[in-house]
Short mmCIF file of N, CA and C in Angstrom, two decimals:
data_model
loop_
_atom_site.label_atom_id
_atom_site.label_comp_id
_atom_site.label_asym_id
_atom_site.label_seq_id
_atom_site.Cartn_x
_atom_site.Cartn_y
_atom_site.Cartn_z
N UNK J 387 133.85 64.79 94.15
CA UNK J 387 133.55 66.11 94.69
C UNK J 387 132.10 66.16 95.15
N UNK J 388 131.66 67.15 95.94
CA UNK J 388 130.69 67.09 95.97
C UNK J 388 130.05 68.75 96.20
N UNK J 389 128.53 69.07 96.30
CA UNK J 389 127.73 70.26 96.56
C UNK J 389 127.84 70.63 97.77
N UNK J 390 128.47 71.76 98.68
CA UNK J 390 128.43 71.80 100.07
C UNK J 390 128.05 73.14 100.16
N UNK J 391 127.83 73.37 101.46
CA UNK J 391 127.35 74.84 101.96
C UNK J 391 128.35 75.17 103.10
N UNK J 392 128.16 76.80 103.17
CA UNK J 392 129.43 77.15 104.28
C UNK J 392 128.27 76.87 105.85
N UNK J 393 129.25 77.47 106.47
CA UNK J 393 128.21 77.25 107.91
C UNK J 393 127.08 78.82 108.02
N UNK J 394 127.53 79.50 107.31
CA UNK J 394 126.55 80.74 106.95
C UNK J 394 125.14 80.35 106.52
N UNK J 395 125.33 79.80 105.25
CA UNK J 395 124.44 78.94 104.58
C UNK J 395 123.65 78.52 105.26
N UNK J 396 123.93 77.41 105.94
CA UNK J 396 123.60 76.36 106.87
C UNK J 396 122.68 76.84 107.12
N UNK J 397 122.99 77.50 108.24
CA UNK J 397 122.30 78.23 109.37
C UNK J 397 121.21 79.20 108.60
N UNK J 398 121.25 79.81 107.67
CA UNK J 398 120.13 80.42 107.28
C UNK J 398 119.23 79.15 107.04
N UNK J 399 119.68 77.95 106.20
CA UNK J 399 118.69 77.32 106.01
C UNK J 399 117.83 76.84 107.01
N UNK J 400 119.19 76.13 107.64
CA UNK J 400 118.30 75.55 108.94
C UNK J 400 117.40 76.49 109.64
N UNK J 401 117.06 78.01 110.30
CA UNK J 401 116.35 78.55 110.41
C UNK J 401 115.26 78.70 109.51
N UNK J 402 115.79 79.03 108.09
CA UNK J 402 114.40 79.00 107.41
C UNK J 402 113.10 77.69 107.85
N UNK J 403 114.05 76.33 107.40
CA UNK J 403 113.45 75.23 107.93
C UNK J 403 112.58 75.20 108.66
N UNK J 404 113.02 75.60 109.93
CA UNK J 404 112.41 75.71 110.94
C UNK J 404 111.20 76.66 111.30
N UNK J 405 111.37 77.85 110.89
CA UNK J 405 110.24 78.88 110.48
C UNK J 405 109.35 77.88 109.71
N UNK J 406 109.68 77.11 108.66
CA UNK J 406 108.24 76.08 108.10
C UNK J 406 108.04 75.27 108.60
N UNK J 407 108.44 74.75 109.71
CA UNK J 407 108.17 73.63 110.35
C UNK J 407 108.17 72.32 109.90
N UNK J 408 108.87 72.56 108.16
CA UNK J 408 109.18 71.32 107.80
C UNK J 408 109.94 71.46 106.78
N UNK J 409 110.58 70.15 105.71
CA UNK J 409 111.28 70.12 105.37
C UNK J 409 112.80 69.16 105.30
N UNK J 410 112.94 68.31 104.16
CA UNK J 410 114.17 67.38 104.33
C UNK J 410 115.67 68.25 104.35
N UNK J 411 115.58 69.26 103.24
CA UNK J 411 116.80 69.71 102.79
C UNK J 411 116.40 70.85 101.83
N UNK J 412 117.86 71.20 101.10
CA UNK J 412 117.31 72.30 100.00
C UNK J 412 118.15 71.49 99.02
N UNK J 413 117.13 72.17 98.09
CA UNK J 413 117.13 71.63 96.64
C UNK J 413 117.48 72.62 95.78
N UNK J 414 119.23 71.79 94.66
CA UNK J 414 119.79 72.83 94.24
C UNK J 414 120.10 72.43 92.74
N UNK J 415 119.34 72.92 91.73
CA UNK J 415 119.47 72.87 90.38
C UNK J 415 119.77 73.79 88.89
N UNK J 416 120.11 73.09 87.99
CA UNK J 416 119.87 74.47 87.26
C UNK J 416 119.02 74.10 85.94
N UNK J 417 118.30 75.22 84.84
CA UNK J 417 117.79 75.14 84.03
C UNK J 417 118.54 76.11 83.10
N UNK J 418 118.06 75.64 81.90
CA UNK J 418 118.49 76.80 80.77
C UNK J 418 117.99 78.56 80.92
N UNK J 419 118.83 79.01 81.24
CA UNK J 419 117.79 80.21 81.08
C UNK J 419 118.65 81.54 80.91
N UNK J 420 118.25 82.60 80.60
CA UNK J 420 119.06 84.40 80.33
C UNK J 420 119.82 83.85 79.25
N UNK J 421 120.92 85.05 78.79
CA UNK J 421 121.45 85.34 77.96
C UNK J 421 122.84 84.27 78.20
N UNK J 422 123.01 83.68 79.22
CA UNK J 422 124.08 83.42 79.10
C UNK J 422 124.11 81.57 79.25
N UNK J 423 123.00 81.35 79.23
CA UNK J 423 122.57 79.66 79.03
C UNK J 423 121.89 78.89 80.22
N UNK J 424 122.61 79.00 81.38
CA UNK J 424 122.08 78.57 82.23
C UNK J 424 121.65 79.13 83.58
N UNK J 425 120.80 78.86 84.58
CA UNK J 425 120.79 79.27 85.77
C UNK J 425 120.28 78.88 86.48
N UNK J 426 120.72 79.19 87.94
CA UNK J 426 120.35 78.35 88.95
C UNK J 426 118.87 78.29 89.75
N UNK J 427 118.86 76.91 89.99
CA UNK J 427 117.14 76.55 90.49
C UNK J 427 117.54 76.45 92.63
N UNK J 428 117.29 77.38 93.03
CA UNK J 428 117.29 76.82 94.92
C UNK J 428 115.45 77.22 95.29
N UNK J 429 115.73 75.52 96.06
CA UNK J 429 114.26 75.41 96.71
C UNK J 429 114.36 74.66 97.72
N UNK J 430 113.51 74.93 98.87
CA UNK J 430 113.48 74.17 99.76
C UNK J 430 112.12 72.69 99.65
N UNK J 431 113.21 71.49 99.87
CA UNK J 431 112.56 70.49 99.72
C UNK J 431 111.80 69.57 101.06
N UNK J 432 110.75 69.16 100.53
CA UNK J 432 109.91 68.80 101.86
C UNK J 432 110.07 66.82 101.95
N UNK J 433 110.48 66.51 100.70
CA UNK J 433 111.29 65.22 100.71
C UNK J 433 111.68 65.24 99.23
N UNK J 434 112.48 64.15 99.62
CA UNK J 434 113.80 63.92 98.76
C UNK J 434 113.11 63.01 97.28
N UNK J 435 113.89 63.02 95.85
CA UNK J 435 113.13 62.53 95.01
C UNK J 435 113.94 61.46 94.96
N UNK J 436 113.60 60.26 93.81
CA UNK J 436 114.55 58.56 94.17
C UNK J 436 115.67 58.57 93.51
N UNK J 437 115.68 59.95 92.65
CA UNK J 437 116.91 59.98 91.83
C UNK J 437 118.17 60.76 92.91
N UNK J 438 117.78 61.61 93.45
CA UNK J 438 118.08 62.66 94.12
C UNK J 438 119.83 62.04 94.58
N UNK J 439 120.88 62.98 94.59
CA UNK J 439 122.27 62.65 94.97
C UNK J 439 122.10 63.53 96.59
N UNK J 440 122.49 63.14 97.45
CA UNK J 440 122.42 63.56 98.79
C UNK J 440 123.97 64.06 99.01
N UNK J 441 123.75 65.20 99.58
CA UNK J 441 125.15 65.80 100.23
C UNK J 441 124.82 65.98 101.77
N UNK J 442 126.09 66.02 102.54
CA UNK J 442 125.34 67.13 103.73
C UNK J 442 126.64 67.81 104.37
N UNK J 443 126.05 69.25 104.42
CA UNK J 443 126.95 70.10 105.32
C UNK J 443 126.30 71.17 106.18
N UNK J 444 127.30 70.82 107.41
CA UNK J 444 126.83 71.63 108.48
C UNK J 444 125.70 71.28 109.29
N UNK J 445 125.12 69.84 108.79
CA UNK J 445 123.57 69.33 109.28
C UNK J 445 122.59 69.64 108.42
N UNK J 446 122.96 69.95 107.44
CA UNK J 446 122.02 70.49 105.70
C UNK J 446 121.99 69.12 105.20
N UNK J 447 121.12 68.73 104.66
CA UNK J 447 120.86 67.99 103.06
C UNK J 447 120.92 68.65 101.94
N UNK J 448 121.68 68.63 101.20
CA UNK J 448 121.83 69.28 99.95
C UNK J 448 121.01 68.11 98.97
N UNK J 449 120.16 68.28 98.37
CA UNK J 449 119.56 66.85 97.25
C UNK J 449 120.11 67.97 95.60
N UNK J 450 120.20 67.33 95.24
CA UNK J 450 120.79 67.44 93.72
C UNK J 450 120.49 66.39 92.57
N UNK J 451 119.53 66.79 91.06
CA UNK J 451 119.18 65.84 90.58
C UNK J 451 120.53 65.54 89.70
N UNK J 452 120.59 64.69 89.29
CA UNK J 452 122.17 63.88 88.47
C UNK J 452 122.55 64.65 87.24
N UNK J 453 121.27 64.80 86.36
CA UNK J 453 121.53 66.01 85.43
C UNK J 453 122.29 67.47 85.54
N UNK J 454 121.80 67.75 86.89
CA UNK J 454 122.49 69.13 87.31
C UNK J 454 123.45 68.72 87.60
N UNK J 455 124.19 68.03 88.49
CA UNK J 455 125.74 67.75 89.18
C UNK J 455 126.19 68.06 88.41
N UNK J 456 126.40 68.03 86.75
CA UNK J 456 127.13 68.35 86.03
C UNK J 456 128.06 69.66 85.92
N UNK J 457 127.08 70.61 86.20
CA UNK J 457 127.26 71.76 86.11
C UNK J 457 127.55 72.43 87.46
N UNK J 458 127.43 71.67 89.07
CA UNK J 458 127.15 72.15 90.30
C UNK J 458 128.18 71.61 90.82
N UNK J 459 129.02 70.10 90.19
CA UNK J 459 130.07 69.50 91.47
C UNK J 459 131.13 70.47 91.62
N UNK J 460 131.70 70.67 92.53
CA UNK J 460 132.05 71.23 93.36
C UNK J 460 131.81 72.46 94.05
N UNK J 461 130.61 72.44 93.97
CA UNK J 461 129.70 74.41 94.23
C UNK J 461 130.36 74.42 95.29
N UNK J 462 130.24 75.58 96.40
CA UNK J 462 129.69 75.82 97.59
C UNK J 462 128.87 77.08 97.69
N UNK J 463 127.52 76.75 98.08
CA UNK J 463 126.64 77.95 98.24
C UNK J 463 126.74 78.69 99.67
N UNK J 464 127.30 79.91 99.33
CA UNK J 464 127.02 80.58 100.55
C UNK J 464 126.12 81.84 100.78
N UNK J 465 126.26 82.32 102.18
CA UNK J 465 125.24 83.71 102.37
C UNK J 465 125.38 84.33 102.78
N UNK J 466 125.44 85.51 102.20
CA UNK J 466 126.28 86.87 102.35
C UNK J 466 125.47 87.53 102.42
N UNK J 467 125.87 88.48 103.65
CA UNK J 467 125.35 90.13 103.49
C UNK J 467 125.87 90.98 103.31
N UNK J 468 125.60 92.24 102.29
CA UNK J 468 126.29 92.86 101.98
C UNK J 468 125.44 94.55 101.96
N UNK J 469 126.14 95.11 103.20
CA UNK J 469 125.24 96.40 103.51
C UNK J 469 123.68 96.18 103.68
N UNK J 470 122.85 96.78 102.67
CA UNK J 470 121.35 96.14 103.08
C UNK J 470 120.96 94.65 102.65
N UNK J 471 121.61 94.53 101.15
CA UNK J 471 121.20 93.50 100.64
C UNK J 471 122.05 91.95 101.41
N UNK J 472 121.13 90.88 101.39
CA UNK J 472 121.71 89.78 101.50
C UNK J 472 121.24 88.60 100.53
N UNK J 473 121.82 87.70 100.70
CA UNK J 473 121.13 86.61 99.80
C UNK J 473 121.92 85.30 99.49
N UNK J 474 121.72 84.31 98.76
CA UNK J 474 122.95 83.41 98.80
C UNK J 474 123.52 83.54 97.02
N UNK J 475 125.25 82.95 97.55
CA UNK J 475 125.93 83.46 96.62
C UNK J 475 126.66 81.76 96.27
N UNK J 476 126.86 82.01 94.98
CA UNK J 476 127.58 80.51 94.38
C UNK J 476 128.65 80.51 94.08
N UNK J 477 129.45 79.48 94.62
CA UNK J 477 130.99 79.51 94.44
C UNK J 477 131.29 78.58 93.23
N UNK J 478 130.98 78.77 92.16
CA UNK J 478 131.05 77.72 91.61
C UNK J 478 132.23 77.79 90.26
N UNK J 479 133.29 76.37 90.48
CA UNK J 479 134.47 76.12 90.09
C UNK J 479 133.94 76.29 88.53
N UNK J 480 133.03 75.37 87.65
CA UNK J 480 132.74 75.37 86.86
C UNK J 480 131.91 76.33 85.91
N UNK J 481 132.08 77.02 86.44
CA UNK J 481 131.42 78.36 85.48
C UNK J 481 132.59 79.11 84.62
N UNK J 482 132.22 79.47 83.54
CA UNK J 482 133.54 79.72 83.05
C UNK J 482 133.37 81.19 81.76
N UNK J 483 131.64 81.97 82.27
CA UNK J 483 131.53 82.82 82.18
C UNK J 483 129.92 83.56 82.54
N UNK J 484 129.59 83.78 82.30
CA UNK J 484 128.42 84.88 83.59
C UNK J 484 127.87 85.72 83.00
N UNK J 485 126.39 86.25 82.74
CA UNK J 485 126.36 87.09 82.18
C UNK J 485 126.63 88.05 82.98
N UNK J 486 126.32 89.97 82.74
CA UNK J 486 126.66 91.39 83.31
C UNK J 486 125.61 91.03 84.50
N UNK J 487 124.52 90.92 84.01
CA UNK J 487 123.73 91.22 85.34
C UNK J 487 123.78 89.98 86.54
N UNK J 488 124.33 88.92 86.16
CA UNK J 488 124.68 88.00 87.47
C UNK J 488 123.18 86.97 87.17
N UNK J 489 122.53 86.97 86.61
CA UNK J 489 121.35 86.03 86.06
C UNK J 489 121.75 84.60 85.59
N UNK J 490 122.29 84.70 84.77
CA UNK J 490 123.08 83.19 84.12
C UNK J 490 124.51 83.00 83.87
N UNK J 491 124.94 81.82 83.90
CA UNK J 491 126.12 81.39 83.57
C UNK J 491 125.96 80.65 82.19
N UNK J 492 127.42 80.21 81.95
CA UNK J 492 127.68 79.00 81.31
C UNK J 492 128.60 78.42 82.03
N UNK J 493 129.08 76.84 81.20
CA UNK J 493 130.22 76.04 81.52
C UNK J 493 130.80 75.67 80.67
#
């Protein structure tokens, strides 16, 4: 399996990208954190690290460190707007509960 993005996604990134004028890919991890154990790390990366697992969708690099895949294979991150707010949203198979406020998961 792997980490993919919709073409929504994409395209925000790739614009963001481009607004910085640089940049390999985005970088998608998670750490321990909130009430409910874990949560997710997104950053845009300016190069790739040697551990790094490479995806790509839509013309994205997705980099992912090996530790996280655990918790991320089969994501798909997408980006939604919804009335004013927008932002990106995680599809993710392996979550298997969440806290109330949408801050952390578990698996």
């Amino acid at each position: 399996m792997a980490v993919t993005l919709t073409e929504s996604a994409a395209t925000h990134v790739k614009n963001f990208i481009a607004k910085r004028g640089k940049g390999a890919g985005l970088r998608l991890g998670v750490r321990t954190s909130g009430c409910s154990g874990m949560a997710y790390k997104l950053e845009f990366a300016d190069e790739a690290n040697d551990d790094d697992l490479h995806f790509e969708s839509y013309g994205v690099t997705v980099l992912v460190d090996p530790k996280s895949l655990i918790y991320l294979e089969g994501t798909e991150l997408d980006f939604v707007r919804e009335g004013l707010n927008e932002g990106f949203k995680f599809n993710n198979p392996n979550v298997k509960d969440a806290c109330g406020c949408g801050e952390s998961f578990n698996v």
